[in-house]
Coordinates of C-alpha atoms in Angstrom, one line a residue:
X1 CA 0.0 0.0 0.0
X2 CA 2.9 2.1 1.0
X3 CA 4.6 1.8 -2.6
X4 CA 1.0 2.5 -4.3
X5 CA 0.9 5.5 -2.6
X6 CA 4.0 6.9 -3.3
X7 CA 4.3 6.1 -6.9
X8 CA 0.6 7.7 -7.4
X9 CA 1.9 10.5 -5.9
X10 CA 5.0 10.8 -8.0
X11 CA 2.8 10.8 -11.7
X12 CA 3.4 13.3 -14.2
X13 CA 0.4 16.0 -14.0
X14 CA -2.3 15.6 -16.6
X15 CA -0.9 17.2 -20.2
X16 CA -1.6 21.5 -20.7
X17 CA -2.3 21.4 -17.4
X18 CA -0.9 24.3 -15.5
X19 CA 1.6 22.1 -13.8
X20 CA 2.6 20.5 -16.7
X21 CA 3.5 23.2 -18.3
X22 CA 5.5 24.8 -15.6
X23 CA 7.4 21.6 -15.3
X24 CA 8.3 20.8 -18.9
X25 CA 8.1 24.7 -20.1
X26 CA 11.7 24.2 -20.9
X27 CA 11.1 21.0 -23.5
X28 CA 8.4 22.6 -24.9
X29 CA 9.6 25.7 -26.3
X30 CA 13.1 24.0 -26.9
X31 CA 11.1 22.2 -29.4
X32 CA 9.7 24.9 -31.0
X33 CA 12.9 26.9 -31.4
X34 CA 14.1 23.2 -32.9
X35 CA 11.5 23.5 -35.1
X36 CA 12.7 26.6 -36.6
X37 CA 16.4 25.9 -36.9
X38 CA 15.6 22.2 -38.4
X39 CA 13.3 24.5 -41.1
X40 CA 16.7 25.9 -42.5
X41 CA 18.1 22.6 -43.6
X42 CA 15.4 22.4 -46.2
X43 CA 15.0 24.7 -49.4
X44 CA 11.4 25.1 -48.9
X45 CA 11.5 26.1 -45.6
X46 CA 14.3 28.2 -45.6
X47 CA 13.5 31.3 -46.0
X48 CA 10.8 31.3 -43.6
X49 CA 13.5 29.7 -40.6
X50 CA 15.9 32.7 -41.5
X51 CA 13.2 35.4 -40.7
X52 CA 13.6 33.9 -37.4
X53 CA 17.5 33.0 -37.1
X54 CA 19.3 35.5 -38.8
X55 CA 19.1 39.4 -38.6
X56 CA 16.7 40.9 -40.9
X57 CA 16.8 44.5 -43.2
X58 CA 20.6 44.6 -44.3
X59 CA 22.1 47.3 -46.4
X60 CA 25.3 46.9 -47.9
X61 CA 27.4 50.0 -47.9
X62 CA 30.4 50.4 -49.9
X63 CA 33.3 52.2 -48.0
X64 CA 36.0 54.1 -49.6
X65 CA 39.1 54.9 -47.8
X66 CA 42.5 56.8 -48.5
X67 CA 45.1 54.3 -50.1
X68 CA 43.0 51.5 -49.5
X69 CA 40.4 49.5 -51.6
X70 CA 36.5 50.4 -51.2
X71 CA 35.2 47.6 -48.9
X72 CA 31.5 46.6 -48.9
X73 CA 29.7 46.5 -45.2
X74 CA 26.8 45.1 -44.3
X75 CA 24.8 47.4 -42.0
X76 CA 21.4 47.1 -40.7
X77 CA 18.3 48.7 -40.0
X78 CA 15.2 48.0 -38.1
X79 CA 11.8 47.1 -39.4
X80 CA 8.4 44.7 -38.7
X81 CA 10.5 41.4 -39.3
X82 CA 12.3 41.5 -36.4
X83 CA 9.6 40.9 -34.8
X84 CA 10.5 37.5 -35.9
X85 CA 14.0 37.7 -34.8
X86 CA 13.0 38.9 -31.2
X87 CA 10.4 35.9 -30.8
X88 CA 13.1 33.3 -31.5
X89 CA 15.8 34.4 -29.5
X90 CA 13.0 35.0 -26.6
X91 CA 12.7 31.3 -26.8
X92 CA 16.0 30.7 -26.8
X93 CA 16.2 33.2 -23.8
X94 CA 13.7 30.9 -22.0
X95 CA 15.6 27.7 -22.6
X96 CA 19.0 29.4 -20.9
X97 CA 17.4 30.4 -18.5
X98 CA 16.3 27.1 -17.2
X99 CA 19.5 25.8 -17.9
X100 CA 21.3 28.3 -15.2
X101 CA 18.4 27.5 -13.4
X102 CA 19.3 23.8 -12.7
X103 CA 22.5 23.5 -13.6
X104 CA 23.9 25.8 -11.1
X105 CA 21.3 27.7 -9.1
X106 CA 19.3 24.5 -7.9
X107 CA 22.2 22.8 -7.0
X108 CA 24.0 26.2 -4.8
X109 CA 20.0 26.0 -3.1
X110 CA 20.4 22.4 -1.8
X111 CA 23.9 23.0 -0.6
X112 CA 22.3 26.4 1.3
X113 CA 19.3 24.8 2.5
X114 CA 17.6 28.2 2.6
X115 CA 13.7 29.1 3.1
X116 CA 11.0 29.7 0.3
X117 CA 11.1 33.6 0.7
X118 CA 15.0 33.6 0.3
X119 CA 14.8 31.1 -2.6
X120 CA 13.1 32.8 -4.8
X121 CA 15.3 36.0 -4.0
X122 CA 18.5 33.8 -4.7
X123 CA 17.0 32.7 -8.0
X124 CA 16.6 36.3 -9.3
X125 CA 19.6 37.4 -8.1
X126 CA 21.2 34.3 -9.6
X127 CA 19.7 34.8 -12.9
X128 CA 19.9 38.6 -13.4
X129 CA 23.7 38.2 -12.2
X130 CA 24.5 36.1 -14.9
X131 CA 22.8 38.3 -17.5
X132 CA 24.7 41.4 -16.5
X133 CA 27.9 40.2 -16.6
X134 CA 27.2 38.9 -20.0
X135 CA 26.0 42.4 -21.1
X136 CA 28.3 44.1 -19.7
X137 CA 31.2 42.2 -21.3
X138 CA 29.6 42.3 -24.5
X139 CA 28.6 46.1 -24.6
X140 CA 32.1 46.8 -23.7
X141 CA 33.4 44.9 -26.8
X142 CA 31.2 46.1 -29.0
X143 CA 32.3 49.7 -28.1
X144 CA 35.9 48.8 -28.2
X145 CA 35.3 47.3 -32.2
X146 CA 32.8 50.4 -33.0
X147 CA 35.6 52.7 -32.0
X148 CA 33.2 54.2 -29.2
X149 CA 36.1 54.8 -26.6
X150 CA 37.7 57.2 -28.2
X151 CA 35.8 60.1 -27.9
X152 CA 32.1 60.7 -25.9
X153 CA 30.9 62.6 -29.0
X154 CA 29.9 59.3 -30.6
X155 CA 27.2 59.4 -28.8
X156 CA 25.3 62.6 -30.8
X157 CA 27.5 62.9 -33.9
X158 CA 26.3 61.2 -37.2
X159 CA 22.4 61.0 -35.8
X160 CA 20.4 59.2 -36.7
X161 CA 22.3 56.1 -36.4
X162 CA 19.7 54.1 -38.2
X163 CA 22.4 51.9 -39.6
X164 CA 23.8 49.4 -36.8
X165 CA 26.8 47.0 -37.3
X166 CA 25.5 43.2 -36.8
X167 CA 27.2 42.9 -33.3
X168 CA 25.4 45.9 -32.2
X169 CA 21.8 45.0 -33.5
X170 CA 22.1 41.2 -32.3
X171 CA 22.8 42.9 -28.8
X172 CA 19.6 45.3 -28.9
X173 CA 17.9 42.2 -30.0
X174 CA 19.3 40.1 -27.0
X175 CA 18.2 42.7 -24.6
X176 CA 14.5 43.2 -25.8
X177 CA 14.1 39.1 -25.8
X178 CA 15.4 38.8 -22.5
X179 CA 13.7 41.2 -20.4
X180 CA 10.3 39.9 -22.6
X181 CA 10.8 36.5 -20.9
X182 CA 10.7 37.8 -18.1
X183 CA 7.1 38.3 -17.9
X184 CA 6.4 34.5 -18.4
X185 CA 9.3 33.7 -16.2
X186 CA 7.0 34.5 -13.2
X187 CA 4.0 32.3 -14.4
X188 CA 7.1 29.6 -15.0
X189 CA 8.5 30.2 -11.7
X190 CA 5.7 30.5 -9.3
X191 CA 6.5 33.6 -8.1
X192 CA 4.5 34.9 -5.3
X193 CA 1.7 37.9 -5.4
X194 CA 4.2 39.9 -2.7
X195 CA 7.0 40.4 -5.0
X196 CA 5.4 40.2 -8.5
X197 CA 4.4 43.7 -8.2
X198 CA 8.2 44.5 -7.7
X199 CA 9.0 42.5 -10.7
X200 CA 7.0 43.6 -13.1
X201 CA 7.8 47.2 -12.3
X202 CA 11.7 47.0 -13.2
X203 CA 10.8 44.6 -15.8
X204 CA 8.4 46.7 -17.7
X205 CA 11.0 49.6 -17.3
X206 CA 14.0 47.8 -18.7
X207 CA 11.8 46.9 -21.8
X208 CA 10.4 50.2 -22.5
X209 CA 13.9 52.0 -22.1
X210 CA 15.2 49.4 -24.3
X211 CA 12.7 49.6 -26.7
X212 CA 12.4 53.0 -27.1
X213 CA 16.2 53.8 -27.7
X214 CA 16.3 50.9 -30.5
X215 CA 13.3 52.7 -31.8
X216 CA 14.1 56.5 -31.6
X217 CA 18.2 54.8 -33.2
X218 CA 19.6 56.5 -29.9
X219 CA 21.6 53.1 -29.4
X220 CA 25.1 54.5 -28.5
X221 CA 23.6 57.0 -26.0
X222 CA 21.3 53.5 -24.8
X223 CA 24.2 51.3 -25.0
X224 CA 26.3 53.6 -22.8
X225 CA 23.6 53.8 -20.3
X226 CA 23.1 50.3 -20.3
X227 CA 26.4 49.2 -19.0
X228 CA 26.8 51.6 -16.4
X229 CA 23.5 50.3 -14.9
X230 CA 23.7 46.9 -15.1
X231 CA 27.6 47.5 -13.4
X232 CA 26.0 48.5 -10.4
X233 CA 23.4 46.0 -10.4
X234 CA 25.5 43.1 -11.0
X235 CA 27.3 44.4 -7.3
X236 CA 23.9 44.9 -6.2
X237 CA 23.1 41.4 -6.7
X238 CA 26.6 39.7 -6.3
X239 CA 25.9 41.0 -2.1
X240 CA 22.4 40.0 -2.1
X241 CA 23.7 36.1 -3.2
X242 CA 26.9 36.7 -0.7
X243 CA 24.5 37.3 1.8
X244 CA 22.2 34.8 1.4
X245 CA 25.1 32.3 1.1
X246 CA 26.1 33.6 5.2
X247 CA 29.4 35.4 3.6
X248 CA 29.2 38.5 5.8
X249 CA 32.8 39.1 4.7
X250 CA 32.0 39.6 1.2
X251 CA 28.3 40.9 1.4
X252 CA 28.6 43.9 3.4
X253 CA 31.3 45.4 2.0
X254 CA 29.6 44.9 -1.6
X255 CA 26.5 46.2 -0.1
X256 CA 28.7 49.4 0.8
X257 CA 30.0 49.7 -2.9
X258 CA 26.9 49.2 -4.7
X259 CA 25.6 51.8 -2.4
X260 CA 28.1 54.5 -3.1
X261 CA 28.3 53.7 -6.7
X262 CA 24.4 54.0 -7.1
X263 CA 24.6 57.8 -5.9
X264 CA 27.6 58.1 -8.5
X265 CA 25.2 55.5 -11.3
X266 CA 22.4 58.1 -11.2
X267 CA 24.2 61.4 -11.7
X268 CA 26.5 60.1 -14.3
X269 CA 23.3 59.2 -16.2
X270 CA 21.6 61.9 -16.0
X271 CA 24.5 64.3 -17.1
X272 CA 25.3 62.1 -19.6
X273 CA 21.9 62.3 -21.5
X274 CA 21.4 66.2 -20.7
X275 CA 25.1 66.2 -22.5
X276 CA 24.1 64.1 -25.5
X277 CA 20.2 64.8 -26.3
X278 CA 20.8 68.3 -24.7
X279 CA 23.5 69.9 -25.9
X280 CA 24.7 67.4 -28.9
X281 CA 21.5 66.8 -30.4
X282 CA 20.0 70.6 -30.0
X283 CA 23.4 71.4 -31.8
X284 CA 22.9 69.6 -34.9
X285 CA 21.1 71.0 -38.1
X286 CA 18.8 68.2 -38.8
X287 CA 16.0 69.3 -36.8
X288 CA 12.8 67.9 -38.9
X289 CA 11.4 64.4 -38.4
X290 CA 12.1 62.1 -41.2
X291 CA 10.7 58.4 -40.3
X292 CA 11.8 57.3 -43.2
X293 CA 15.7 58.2 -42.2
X294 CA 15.0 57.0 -38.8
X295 CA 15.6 61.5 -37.5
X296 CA 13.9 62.0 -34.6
X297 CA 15.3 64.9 -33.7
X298 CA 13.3 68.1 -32.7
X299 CA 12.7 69.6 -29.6
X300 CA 9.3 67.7 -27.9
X301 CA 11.1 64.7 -28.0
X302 CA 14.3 66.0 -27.0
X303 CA 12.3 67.3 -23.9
X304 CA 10.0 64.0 -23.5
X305 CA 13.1 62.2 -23.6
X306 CA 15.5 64.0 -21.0
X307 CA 12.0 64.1 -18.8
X308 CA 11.6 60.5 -19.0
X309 CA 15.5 59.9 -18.2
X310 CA 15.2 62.9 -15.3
X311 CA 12.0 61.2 -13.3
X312 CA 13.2 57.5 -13.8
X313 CA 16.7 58.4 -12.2
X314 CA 14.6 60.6 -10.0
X315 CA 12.5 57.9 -8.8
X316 CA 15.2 55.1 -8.6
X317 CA 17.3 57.5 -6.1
X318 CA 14.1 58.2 -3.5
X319 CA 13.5 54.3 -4.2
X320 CA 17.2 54.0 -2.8
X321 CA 17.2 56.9 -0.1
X322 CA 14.1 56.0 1.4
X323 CA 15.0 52.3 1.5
X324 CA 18.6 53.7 3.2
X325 CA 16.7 55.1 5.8
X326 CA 13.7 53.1 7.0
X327 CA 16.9 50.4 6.9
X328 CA 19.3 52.8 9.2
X329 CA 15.7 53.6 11.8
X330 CA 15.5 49.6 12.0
X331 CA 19.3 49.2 13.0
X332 CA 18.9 52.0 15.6
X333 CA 15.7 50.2 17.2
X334 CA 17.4 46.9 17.1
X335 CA 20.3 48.4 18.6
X336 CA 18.5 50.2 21.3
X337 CA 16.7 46.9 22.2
X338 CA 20.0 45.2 22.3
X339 CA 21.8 47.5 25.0
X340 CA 18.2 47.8 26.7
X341 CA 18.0 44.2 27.3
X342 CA 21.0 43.0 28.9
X343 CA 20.2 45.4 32.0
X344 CA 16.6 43.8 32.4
X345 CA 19.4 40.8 32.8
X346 CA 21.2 41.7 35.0
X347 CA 18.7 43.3 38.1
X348 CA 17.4 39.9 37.4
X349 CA 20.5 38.6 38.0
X350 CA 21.2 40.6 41.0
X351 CA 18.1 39.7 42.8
X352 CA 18.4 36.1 42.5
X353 CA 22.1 35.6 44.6
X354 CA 19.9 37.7 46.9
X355 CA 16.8 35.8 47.3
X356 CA 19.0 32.5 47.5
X357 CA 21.5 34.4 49.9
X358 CA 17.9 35.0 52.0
X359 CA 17.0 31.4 51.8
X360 CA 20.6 30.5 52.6
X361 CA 20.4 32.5 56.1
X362 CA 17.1 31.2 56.8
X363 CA 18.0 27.8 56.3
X364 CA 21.1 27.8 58.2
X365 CA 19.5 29.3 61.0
X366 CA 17.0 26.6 61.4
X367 CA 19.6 23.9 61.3
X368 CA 21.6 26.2 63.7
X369 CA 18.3 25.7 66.2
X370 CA 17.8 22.0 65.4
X371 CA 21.3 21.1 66.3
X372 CA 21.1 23.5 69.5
X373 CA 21.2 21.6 72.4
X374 CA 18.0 23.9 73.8
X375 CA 16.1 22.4 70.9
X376 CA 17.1 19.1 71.5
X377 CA 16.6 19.1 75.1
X378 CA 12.8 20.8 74.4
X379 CA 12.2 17.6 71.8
X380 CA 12.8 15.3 74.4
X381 CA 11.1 17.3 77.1
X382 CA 8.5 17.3 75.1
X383 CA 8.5 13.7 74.5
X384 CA 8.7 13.2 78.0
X385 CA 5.1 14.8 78.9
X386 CA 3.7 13.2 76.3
X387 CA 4.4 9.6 77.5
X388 CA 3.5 10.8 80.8
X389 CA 0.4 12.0 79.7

């Protein structure tokens, strides 16, 4: 009976249920995304598989140089079909992500043994830790090959920048994929109603950020922004796993880092875009709206722009200041308790040796009169009259 049990209780869940598809999410839309790369081995379905695999709307530039042969670059642009593009690699978003999921996360969980609360924070902070440090080292590469470090200007001069290298698209891609999974990444992960609201709200803003540079081709000024913010988060989160892993050593100091740097993150920012959409973009002559040659340049959405960036960093830094200090009153109260209670100890502590020092007295001085000789000669006195009697 005991083996019936347990093996009814270990059956797969009926198929599209809910729990079915939370457990086998992973093989499902691994499948599909085989579905679309198996397409390009065949001639027929080829050209539908690479709307999905390859980047779409490529222009090939010629390129003539001093004392050197014209070249011929491939450049791109964006349009509808990467809507196609995005949709893949969200899939294939979705399948690493449950790959770093048990691969390393699940097996650092059973090692730490931790609650449900902190396991789901240990997750995020696994998975978004491993995303930024991928960004960050590929924005940082592509900037070295695009020539981007040389000068700050690169980030206003020749707009629009309509025309993106492959590198630099396939990352834009990358990002808008990865922060769209994350919306069915809480359905697939169970997360809980307290800290969905949290989750969607820094979701939502990462996409829309992201989204709206790729669209408005501010992608240098984006890309720069990008990697300075997730720099500090990847600290950020490096503490948070530190700290749920009991590394005190290495969490608080982070803490300490990510906290001054944050302060530093937010001003850099905003001077940065005042700098670039500001001053660099209000410079330049093209000053109409051309959707065609991707120039969104004029002054409403130089100003909805730099009002957007201002609230956002805005917002992030009260997030962060009043966050600082409701922390900083709990520390003080927890503090206070702390020297408060060891005196409660203590007159406790004092009254006891004398209560038992009371008791002691007392109890020494009735032995003192049992082993008198007055006692003992009244015991037996007494004794005496009562046999008498």
């Amino acid at each position: 009976m005991g083996a019936k049990r347990k093996t009814g209780s270990t059956k797969n869940p009926p198929i599209f249920s809910h729990e079915f598809i939370i457990q086998n999410h992973a093989d499902i839309v691994s499948c599909i995304a085989m579905v679309i790369v198996v397409g390009l081995m065949f001639q027929v379905s080829t050209p539908f598989a690479t709307l999905f695999v390859t980047m779409q709307h490529n222009l090939t530039v010629n390129t003539s140089e001093e004392n050197k042969e014209p070249e011929q670059l491939t450049l791109y642009t964006y349009g509808m079909k990467d809507l196609c593009s995005i949709f893949f690699y969200f899939l294939i978003t979705i399948v690493l992500h449950a790959v770093v999921q048990e691969y390393l996360l699940d097996k650092l969980n059973r090692k730490l043994h931790l609650s449900k609360s902190k396991h789901s924070k240990f997750n995020e902070s696994g998975q978004l830790l491993v995303f930024y440090l991928i960004s960050i080292v590929w924005g940082m590469d592509t900037m070295i090959k695009e020539g981007f470090t040389q000068n700050l200007s690169f980030m206003w001069e020749g707009y629009p920048h309509a025309t993106l290298s492959f590198t630099l698209k396939f990352y834009f891609v990358i990002q808008i994929a990865y922060w769209l999974h994350t919306f069915p990444e809480i359905y697939f992960q169970k997360v809980k109603k307290e800290e969905m609201s949290a989750r969607l709200r820094y979701q939502l803003l990462y996409s829309i950020v992201i989204i709206a540079g790729f669209l408005l081709n501010l992608t240098h000024l984006t890309l720069v922004c990008l990697i300075i913010h997730y720099f500090i988060e990847m600290i950020f989160h490096f503490a948070r796993l530190m700290y749920f892993s009991d590394k005190p050593d290495l969490s608080d100091p982070s803490f300490i880092v990510w906290a001054v740097l944050f302060i530093i993150a937010r001003l850099v920012t905003v001077t940065l875009n005042i700098l670039a959409v500001g001053f660099g973009l209000g410079k330049a002559t093209n000053q109409e709206i051309n959707t065609e040659a991707g120039n969104f340049n004029v002054l409403p959405i130089r100003i909805s722009v730099l009002t957007a960036v201002c609230l956002l960093e805005a917002w992030m830094l009260w997030n962060f200041l009043t966050f600082q200090l409701r922390r900083y009153r709990e520390n003080q109260a927890f503090t206070a308790k702390k020297k408060f209670v060891p005196k409660v100890k203590d007159k406790k502590a004092k009254k006891e040796p004398a209560v038992k020092n009371v008791l002691a007295e007392q109890q020494n001085d009735s032995s003192a009169n049992e082993a008198s000789p007055k006692a003992v000669n009244g015991g037996v006195r007494t004794r005496s009259k009562i046999k008498k009697k």
